[in-house]
mmCIF file of C-alpha atoms and ligand atoms in Angstrom:
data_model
loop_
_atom_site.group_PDB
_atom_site.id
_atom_site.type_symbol
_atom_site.label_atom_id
_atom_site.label_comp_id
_atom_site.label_asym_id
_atom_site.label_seq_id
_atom_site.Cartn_x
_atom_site.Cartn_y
_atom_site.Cartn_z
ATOM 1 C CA UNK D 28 -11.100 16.383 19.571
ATOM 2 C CA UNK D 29 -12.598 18.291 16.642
ATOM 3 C CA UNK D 30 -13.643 16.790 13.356
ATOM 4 C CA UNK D 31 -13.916 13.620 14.570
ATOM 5 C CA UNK D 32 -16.081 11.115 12.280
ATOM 6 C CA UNK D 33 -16.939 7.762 14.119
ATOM 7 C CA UNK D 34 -18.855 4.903 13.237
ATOM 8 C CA UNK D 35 -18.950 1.894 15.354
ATOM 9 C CA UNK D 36 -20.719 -1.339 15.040
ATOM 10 C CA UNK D 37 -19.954 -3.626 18.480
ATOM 11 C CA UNK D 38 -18.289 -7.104 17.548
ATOM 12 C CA UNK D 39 -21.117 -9.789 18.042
ATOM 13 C CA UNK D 40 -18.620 -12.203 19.742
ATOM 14 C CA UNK D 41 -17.067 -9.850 22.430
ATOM 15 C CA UNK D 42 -14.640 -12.266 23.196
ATOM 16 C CA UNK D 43 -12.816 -13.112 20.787
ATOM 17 C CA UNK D 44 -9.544 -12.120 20.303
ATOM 18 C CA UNK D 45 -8.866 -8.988 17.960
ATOM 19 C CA UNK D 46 -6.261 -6.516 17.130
ATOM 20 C CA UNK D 47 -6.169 -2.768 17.037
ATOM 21 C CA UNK D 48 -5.097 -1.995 13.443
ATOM 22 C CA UNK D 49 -3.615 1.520 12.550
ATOM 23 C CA UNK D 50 -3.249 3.025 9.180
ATOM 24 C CA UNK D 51 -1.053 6.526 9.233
ATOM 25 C CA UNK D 52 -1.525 8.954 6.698
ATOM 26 C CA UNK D 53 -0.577 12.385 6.707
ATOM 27 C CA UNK D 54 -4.243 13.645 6.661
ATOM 28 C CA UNK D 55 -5.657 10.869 8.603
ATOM 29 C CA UNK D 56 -5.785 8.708 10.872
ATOM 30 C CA UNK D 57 -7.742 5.207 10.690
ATOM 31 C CA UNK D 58 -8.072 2.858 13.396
ATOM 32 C CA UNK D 59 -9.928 -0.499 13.114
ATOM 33 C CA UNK D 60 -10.982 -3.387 16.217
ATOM 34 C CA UNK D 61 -10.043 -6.366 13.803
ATOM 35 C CA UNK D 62 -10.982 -10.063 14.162
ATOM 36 C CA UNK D 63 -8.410 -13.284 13.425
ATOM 37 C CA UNK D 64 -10.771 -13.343 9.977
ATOM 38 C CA UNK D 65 -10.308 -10.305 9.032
ATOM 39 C CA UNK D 66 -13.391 -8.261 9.975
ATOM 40 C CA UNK D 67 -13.570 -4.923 10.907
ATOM 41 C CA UNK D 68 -15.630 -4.933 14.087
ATOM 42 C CA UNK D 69 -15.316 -0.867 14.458
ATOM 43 C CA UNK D 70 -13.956 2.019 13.194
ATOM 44 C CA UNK D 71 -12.522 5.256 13.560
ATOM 45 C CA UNK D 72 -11.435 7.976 11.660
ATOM 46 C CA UNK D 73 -9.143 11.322 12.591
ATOM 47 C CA UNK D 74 -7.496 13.835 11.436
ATOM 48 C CA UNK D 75 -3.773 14.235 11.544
ATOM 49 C CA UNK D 76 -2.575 17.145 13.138
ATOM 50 C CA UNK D 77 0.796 17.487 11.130
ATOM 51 C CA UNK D 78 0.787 21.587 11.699
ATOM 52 C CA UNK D 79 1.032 20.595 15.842
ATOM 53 C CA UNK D 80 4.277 18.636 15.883
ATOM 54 C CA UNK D 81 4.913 14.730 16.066
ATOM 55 C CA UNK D 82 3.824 14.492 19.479
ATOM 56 C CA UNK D 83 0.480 15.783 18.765
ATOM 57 C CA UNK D 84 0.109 12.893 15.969
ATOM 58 C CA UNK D 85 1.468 10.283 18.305
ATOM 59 C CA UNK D 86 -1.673 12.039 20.797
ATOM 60 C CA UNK D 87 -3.986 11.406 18.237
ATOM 61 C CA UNK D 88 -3.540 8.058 17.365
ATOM 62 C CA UNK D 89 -3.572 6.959 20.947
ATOM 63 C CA UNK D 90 -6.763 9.081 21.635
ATOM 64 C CA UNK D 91 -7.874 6.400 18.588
ATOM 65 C CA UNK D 92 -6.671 3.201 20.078
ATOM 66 C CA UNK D 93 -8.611 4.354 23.596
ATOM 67 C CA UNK D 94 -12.201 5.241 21.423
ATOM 68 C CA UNK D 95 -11.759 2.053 19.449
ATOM 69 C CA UNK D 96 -10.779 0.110 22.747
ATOM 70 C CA UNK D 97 -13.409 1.279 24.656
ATOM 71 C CA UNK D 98 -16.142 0.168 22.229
ATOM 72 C CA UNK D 99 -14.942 -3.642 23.246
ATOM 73 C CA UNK D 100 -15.398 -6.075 25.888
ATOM 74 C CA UNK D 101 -12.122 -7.433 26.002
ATOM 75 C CA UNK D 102 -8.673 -6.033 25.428
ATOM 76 C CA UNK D 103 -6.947 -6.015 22.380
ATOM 77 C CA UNK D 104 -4.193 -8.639 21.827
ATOM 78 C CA UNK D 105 -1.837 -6.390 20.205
ATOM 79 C CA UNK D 106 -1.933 -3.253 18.021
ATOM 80 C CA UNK D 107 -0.083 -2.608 14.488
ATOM 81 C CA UNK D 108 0.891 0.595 13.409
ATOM 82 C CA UNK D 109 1.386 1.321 9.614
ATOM 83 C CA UNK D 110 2.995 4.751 8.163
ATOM 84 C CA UNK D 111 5.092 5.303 5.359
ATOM 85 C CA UNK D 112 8.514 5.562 5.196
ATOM 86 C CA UNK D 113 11.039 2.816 6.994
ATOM 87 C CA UNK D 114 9.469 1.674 10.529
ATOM 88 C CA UNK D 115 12.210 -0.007 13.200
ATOM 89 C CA UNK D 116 10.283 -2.519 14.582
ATOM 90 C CA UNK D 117 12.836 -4.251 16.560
ATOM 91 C CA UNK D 118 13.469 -0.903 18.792
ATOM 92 C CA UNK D 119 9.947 0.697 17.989
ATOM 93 C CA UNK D 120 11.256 3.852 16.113
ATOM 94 C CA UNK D 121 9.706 5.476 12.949
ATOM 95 C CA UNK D 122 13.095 6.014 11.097
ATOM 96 C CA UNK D 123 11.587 8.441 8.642
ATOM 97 C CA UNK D 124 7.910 8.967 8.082
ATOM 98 C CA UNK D 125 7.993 12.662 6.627
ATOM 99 C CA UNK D 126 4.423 13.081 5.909
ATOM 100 C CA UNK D 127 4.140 13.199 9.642
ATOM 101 C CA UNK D 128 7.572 15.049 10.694
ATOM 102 C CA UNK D 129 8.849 11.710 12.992
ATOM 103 C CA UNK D 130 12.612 11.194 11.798
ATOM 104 C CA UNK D 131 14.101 8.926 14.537
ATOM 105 C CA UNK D 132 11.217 9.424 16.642
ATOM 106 C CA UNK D 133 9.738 6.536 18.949
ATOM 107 C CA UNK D 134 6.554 5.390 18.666
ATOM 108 C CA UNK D 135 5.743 2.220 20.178
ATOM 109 C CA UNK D 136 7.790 2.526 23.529
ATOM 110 C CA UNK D 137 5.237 5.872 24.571
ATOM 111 C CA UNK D 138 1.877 3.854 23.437
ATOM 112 C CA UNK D 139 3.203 0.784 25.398
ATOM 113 C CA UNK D 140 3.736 2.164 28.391
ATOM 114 C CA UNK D 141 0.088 3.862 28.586
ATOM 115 C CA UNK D 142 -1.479 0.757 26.961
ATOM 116 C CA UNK D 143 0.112 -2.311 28.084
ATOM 117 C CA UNK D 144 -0.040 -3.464 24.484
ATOM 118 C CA UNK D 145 2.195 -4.913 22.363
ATOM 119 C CA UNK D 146 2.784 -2.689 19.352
ATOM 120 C CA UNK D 147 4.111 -3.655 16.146
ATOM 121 C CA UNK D 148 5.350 -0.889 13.579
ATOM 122 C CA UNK D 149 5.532 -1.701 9.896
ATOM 123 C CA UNK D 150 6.257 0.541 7.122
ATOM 124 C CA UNK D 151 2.485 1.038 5.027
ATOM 125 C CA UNK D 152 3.404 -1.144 1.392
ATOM 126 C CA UNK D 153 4.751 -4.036 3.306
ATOM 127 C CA UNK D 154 1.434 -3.611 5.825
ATOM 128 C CA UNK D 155 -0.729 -3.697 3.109
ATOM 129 C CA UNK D 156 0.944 -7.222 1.087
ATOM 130 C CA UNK D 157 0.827 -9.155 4.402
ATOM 131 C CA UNK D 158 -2.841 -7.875 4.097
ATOM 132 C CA UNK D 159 -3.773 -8.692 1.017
ATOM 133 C CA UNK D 160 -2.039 -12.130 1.579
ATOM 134 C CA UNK D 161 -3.869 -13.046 5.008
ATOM 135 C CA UNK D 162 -7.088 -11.166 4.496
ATOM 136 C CA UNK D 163 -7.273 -10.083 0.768
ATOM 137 C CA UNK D 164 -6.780 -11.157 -2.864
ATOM 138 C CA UNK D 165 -3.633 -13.184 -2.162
ATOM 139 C CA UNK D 166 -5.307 -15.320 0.751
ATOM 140 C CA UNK D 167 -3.441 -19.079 0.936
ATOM 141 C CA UNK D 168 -0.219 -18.153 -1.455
ATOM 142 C CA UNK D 169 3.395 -19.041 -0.708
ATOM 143 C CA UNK D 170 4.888 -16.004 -2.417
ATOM 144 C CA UNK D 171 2.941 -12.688 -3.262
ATOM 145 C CA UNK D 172 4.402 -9.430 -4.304
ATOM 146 C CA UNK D 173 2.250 -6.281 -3.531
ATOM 147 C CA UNK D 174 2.983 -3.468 -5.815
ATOM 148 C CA UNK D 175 0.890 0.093 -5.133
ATOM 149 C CA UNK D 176 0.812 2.537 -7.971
ATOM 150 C CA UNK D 177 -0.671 6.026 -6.807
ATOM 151 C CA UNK D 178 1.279 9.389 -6.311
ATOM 152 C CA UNK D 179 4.721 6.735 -5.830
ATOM 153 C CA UNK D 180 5.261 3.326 -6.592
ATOM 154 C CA UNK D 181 5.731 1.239 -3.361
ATOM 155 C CA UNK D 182 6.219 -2.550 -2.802
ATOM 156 C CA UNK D 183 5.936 -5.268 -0.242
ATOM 157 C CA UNK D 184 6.917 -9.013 -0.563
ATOM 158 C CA UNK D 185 5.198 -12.048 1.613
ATOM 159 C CA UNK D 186 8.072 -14.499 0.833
ATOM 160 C CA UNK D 187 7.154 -17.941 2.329
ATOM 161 C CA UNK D 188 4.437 -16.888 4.297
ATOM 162 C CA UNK D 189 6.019 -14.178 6.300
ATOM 163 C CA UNK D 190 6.854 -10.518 5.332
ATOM 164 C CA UNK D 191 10.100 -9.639 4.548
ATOM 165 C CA UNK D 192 11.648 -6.372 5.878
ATOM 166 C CA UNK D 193 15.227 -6.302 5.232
ATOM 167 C CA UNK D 194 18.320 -5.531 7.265
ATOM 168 C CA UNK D 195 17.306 -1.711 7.587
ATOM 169 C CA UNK D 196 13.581 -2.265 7.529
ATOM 170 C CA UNK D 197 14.276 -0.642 4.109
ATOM 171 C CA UNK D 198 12.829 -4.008 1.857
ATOM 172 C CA UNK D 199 10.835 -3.194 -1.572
ATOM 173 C CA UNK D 200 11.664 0.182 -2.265
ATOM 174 C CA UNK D 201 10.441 -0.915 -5.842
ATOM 175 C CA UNK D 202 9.448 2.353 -7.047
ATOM 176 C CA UNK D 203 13.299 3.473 -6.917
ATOM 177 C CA UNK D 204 14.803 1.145 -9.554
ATOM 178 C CA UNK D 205 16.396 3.038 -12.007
ATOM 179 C CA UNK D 206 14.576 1.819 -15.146
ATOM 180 C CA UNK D 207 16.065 4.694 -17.516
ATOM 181 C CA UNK D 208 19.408 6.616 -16.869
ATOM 182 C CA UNK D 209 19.750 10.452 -16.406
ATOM 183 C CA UNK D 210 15.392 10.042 -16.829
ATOM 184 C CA UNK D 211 12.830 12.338 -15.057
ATOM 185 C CA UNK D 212 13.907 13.620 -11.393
ATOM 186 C CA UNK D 213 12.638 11.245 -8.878
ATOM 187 C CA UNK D 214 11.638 12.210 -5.063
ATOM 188 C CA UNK D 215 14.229 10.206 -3.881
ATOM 189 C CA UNK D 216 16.889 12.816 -5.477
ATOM 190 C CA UNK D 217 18.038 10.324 -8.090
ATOM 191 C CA UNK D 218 16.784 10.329 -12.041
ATOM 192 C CA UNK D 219 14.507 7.654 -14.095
ATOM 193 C CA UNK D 220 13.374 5.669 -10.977
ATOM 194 C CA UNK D 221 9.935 3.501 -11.765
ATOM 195 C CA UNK D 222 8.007 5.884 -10.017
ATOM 196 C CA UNK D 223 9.050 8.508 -12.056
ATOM 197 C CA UNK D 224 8.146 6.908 -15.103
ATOM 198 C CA UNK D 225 4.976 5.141 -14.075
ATOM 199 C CA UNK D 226 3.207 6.375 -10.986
ATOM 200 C CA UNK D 227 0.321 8.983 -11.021
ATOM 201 C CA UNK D 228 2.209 11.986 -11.050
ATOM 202 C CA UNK D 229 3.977 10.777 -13.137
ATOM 203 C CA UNK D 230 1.374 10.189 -15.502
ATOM 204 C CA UNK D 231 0.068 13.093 -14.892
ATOM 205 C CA UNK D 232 3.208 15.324 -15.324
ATOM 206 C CA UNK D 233 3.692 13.764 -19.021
ATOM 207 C CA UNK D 234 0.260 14.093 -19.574
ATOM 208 C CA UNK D 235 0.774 18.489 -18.114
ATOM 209 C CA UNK D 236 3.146 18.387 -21.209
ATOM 210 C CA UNK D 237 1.244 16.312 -23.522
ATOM 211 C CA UNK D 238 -1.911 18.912 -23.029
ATOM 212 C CA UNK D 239 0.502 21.815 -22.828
ATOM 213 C CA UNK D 240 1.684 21.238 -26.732
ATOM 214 C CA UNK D 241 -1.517 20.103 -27.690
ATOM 215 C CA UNK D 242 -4.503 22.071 -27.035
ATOM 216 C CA UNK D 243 -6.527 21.045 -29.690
ATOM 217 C CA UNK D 244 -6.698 17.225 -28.052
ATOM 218 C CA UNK D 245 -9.818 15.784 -26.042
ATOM 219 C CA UNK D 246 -7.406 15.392 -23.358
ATOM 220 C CA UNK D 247 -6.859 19.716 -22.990
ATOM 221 C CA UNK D 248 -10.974 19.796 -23.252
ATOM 222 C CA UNK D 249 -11.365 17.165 -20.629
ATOM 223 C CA UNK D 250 -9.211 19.024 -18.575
ATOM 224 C CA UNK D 251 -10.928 22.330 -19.303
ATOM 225 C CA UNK D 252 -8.206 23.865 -21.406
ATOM 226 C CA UNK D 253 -5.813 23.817 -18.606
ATOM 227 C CA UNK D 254 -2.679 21.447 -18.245
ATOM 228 C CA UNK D 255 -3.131 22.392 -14.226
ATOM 229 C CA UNK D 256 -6.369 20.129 -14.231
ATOM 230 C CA UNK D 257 -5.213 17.599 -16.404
ATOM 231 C CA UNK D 258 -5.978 14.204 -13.814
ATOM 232 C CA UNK D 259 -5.029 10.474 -14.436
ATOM 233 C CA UNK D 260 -8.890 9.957 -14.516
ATOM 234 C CA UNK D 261 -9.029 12.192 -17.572
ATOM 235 C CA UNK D 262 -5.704 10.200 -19.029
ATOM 236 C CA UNK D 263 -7.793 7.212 -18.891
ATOM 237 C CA UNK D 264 -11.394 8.970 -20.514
ATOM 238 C CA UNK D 265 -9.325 10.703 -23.238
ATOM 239 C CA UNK D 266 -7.701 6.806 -23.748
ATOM 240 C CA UNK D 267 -11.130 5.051 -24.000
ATOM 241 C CA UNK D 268 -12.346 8.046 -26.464
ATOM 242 C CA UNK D 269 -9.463 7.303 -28.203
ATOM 243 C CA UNK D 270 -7.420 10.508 -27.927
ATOM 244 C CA UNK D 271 -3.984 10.128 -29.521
ATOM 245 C CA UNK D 272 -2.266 12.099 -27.502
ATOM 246 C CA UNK D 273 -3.511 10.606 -24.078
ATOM 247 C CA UNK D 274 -2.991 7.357 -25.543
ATOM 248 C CA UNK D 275 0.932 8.115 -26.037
ATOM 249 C CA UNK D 276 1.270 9.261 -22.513
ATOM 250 C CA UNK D 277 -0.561 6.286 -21.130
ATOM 251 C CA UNK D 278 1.256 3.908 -23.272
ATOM 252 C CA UNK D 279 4.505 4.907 -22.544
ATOM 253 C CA UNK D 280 3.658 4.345 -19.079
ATOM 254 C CA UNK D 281 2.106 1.202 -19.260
ATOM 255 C CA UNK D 282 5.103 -0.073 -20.976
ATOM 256 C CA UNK D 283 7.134 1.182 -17.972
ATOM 257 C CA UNK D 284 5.039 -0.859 -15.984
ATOM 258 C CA UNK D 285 5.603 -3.795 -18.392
ATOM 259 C CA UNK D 286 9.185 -3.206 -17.483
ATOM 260 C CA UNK D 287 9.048 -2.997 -14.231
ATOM 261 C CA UNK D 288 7.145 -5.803 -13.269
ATOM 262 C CA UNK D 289 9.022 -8.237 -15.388
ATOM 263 C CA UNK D 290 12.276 -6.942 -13.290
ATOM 264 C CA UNK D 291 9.974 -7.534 -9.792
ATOM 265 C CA UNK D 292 9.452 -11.536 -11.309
ATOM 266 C CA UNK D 293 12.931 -12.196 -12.301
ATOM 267 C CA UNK D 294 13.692 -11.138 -8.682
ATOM 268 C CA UNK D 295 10.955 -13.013 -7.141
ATOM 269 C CA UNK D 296 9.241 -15.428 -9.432
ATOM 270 C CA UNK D 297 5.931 -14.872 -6.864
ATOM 271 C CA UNK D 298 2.872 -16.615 -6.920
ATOM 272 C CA UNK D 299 1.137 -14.071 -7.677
ATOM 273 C CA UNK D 300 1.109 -9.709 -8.066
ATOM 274 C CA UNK D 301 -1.318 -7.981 -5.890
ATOM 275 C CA UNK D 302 -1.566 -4.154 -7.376
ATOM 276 C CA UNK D 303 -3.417 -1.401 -5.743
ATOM 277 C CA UNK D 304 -3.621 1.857 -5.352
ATOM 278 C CA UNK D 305 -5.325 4.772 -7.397
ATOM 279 C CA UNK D 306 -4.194 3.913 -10.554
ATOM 280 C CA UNK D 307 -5.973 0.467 -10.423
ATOM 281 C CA UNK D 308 -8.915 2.767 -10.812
ATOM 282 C CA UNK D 309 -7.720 2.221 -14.480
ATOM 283 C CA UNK D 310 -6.668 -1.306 -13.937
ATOM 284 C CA UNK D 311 -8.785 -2.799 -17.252
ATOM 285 C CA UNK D 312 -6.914 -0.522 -19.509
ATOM 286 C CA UNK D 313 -3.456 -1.996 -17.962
ATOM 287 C CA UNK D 314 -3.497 -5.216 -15.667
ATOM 288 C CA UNK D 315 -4.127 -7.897 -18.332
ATOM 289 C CA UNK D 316 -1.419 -5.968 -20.808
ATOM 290 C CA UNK D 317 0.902 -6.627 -18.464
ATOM 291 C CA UNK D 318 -0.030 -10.083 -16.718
ATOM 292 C CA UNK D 319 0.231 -10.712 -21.022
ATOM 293 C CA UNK D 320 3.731 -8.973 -21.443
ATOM 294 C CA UNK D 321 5.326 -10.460 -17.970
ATOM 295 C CA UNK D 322 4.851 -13.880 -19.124
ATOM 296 C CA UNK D 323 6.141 -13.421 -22.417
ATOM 297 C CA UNK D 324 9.438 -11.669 -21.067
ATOM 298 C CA UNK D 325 10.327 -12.768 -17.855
ATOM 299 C CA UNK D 326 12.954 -15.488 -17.568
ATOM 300 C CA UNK D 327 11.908 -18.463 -19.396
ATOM 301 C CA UNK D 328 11.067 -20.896 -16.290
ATOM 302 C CA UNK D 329 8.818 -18.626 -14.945
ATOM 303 C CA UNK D 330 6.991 -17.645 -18.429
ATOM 304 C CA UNK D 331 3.310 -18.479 -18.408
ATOM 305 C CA UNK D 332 2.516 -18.982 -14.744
ATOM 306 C CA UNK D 333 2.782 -15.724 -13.493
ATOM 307 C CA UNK D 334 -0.728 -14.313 -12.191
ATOM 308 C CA UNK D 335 -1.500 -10.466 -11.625
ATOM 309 C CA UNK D 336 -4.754 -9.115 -10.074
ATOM 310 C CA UNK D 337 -6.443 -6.371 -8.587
ATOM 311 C CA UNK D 338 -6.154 -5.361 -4.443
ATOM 312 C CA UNK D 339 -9.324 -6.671 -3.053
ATOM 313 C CA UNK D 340 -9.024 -4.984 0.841
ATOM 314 C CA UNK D 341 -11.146 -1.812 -0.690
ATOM 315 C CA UNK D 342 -11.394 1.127 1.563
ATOM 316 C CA UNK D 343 -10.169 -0.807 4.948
ATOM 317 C CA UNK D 344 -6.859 -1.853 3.321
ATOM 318 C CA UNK D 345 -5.199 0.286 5.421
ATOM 319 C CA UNK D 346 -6.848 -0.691 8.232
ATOM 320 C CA UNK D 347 -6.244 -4.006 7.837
ATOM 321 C CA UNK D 348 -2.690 -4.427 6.497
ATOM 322 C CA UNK D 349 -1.670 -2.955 10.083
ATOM 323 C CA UNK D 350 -4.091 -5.519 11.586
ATOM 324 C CA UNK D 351 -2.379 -8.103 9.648
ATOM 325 C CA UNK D 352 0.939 -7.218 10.816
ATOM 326 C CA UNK D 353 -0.291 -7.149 14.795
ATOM 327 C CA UNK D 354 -1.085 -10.866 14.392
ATOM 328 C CA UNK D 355 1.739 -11.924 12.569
ATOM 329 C CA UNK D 356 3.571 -10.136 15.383
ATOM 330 C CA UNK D 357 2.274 -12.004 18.165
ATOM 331 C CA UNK D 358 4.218 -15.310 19.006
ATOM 332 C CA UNK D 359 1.658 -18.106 18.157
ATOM 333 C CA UNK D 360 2.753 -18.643 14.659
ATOM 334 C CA UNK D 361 -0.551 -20.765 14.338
ATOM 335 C CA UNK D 362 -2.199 -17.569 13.073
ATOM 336 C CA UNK D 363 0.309 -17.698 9.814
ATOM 337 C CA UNK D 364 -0.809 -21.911 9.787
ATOM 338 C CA UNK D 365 -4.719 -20.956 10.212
ATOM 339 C CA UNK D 366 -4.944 -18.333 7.573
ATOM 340 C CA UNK D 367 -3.266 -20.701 5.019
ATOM 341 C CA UNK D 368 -5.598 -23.209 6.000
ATOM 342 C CA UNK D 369 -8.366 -21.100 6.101
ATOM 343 C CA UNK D 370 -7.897 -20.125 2.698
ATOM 344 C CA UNK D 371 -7.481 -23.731 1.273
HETATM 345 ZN ZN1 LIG B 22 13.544 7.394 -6.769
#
C-alpha cells in the first residue's frame, strides 16, 4: 500500500499480553501494539481511502492490524476499534461513522473471522475518556468526564470505573445541548447547540465576522487581511496582544464553555474534567476561568471540589483510548481493579 509511514520499536517483553488499539479518522488510520500499562510498543500509520468505498477502509485497517501483528511474538489479546459517530458494540456494527461512508455497516464480524480476535468497537470521545482514565490524566478516579473541543464538541463519561454507552450507544452527545434557542445552525440540523457556540469553527466562524467588520483590528492583520485565514491560533495571538475585537469573540465563547460545563457537573458531579482536543492548544487562556466559574455556579454541594485539567495521552490518544477499550472489553475485570490500583 502506498504512502505508508511506519515506525516500529519491538516490545522488550514479547510476552506479555497487549492489545491492538485502532484510532479511525477520516484521513488516517493509526494502529498501536499496546501493553496492560499503557505503552505503545509499535506503531503504524495509514491513510484512509474514503474516495474507494467502506470496504476499502475496512481493507486498510486490517492490512494495519496484520503489519502491527506481525512485528510481535505473541498474539494480541483483543483489538479496539475507535471512529466517530455511534459504534454497536453488542452486534459489531458502525451505526453511522460518516467521515468514512459506513452507515449500518459491520465491522467487527469481517475482522473476526480473518483474525480470530476479539474486537471491540467504541465510538472515538467515549474511547478517548476510558483512556485518559486508565492510561492518562484521570488515572485512579471514580468518575471522570472527558470533554473534546476541536472542529465539534464531543463527550465521554467513565462513571464508576466503567464507560458508559447508553441504550443506543448514543451516550455524551454533549456538544448538542441546546445552550441558546433559535442560535447558530448546528451540524446536527438543530440551532444553538454547544458546539455551535464554543467549538473551533465555531470560534472561528464568529471570529470570519468579527475580522469581516473590522479590518482595521490585529486580528484581520494576523490573518493577512482576509477573514478566509482567520484561525483559532490567531484568535488566541490577537487575545494575548490584547486585540479587542478577538477578545469579544473569544470571550463570548469561553463563557459558553462556562455554561456548558457547569450543565455537564450538575449532571454528573465527576471527579474530575479531562478536556482535549485542539482548542486546549489555548487551554491557559480558558481552563482555570472555567475550573473558577464551575465551582462558583454549579449546584451548591458540588461547589468548590470540582477539578478540570488538560488531556495528557498527547499524540497516541487515539491510539490508546481504543486500546483502553480492548481491555476493558475482555472478561477479567481485574484489568479495571489493577489500573485503579496501579494508580493509587
Ligand atoms: Zn447540534
Amino acid at each position: 500500500m502506498a504512502g505508508v509511514e511506519q515506525e516500529q520499536t519491538r516490545s522488550e517483553k514479547p510476552s506479555e499480553p497487549w492489545v491492538i488499539g485502532v484510532d479511525l479518522g477520516g484521513t488516517k488510520i493509526a494502529v498501536g501494539a499496546v501493553n496492560r500499562q499503557g505503552q505503545v510498543l509499535a506503531r503504524t500509520v495509514l491513510p484512509t481511502p474514503v474516495s474507494d468505498g467502506p470496504q476499502s477502509v475496512l481493507a486498510a485497517i486490517a492490512e494495519g492490524m496484520r503489519q502491527i501483528a506481525a512485528g510481535q511474538s505473541t498474539p494480541p489479546a483483543a483489538v479496539g476499534l475507535a471512529s466517530p459517530g455511534p459504534m454497536d458494540n453488542k452486534t459489531g456494527v458502525a451505526v453511522a461513522a460518516a467521515n468514512v461512508g459506513w452507515y449500518d455497516f459491520p465491522v467487527s464480524g469481517p475482522l473476526q473471522s480473518r483474525f480470530g480476535w476479539p474486537i471491540y468497537l467504541e465510538n472515538d470521545a467515549n474511547a478517548a475518556a476510558l483512556g485518559e482514565w486508565a492510561f492518562g490524566a484521570g488515572r485512579g478516579v471514580e468518575n471522570l468526564i472527558y470533554v473534546t473541543i476541536s472542529t465539534g464538541i464531543g463527550m465521554g463519561a467513565v462513571l464508576h470505573g466503567r464507560l458508559y454507552q447508553g441504550s443506543h450507544f448514543t451516550a455524551g452527545e454533549a456538544g448538542h445541548m441546546v445552550l441558546v434557542p433559535d442560535g447558530p445552525l448546528c451540524t446536527c440540523g438543530e440551532r444553538g447547540c454547544w458546539e455551535a457556540l464554543a467549538s473551533g469553527t465555531a470560534i472561528t466562524r464568529e471570529a470570519r465576522e468579527a475580522v469581516a467588520r473590522h479590518p482595521e483590528s490585529l486580528l484581520a492583520a494576523l490573518a493577512g487581511g482576509d477573514p478566509l485565514r482567520v484561525s483559532v491560533a490567531q484568535v488566541g495571538e490577537a487575545v494575548r496582544r490584547g486585540d479587542p475585537v478577538a477578545q469579544e469573540v473569544w470571550e463570548r465563547a469561553v463563557h459558553y464553555l462556562e455554561i456548558g460545563f457547569t450543565n455537564l457537573a450538575n449532571l454528573f458531579d465527576p471527579d474530575l474534567f479531562v478536556v482535549g482536543g485542539g482548542v486546549t492548544n489555548l487551554s491557559d487562556l480558558f481552563l482555570g476561568r472555567v475550573e473558577g466559574y464551575i465551582n462558583a455556579h454549579a449546584n451548591p454541594g458540588m461547589r468548590g471540589r470540582l477539578k478540570m485539567v488538560r488531556a495528557g495521552l498527547g499524540s497516541d490518544s487515539g491510539v490508546l483510548g481504543a486500546a483502553a477499550v480492548a481491555w476493558q472489553g475482555l472478561p477479567s475485570e481485574s484489568w479495571v481493579e489493577q489500573a485503579r490500583q496501579e494508580a493509587v
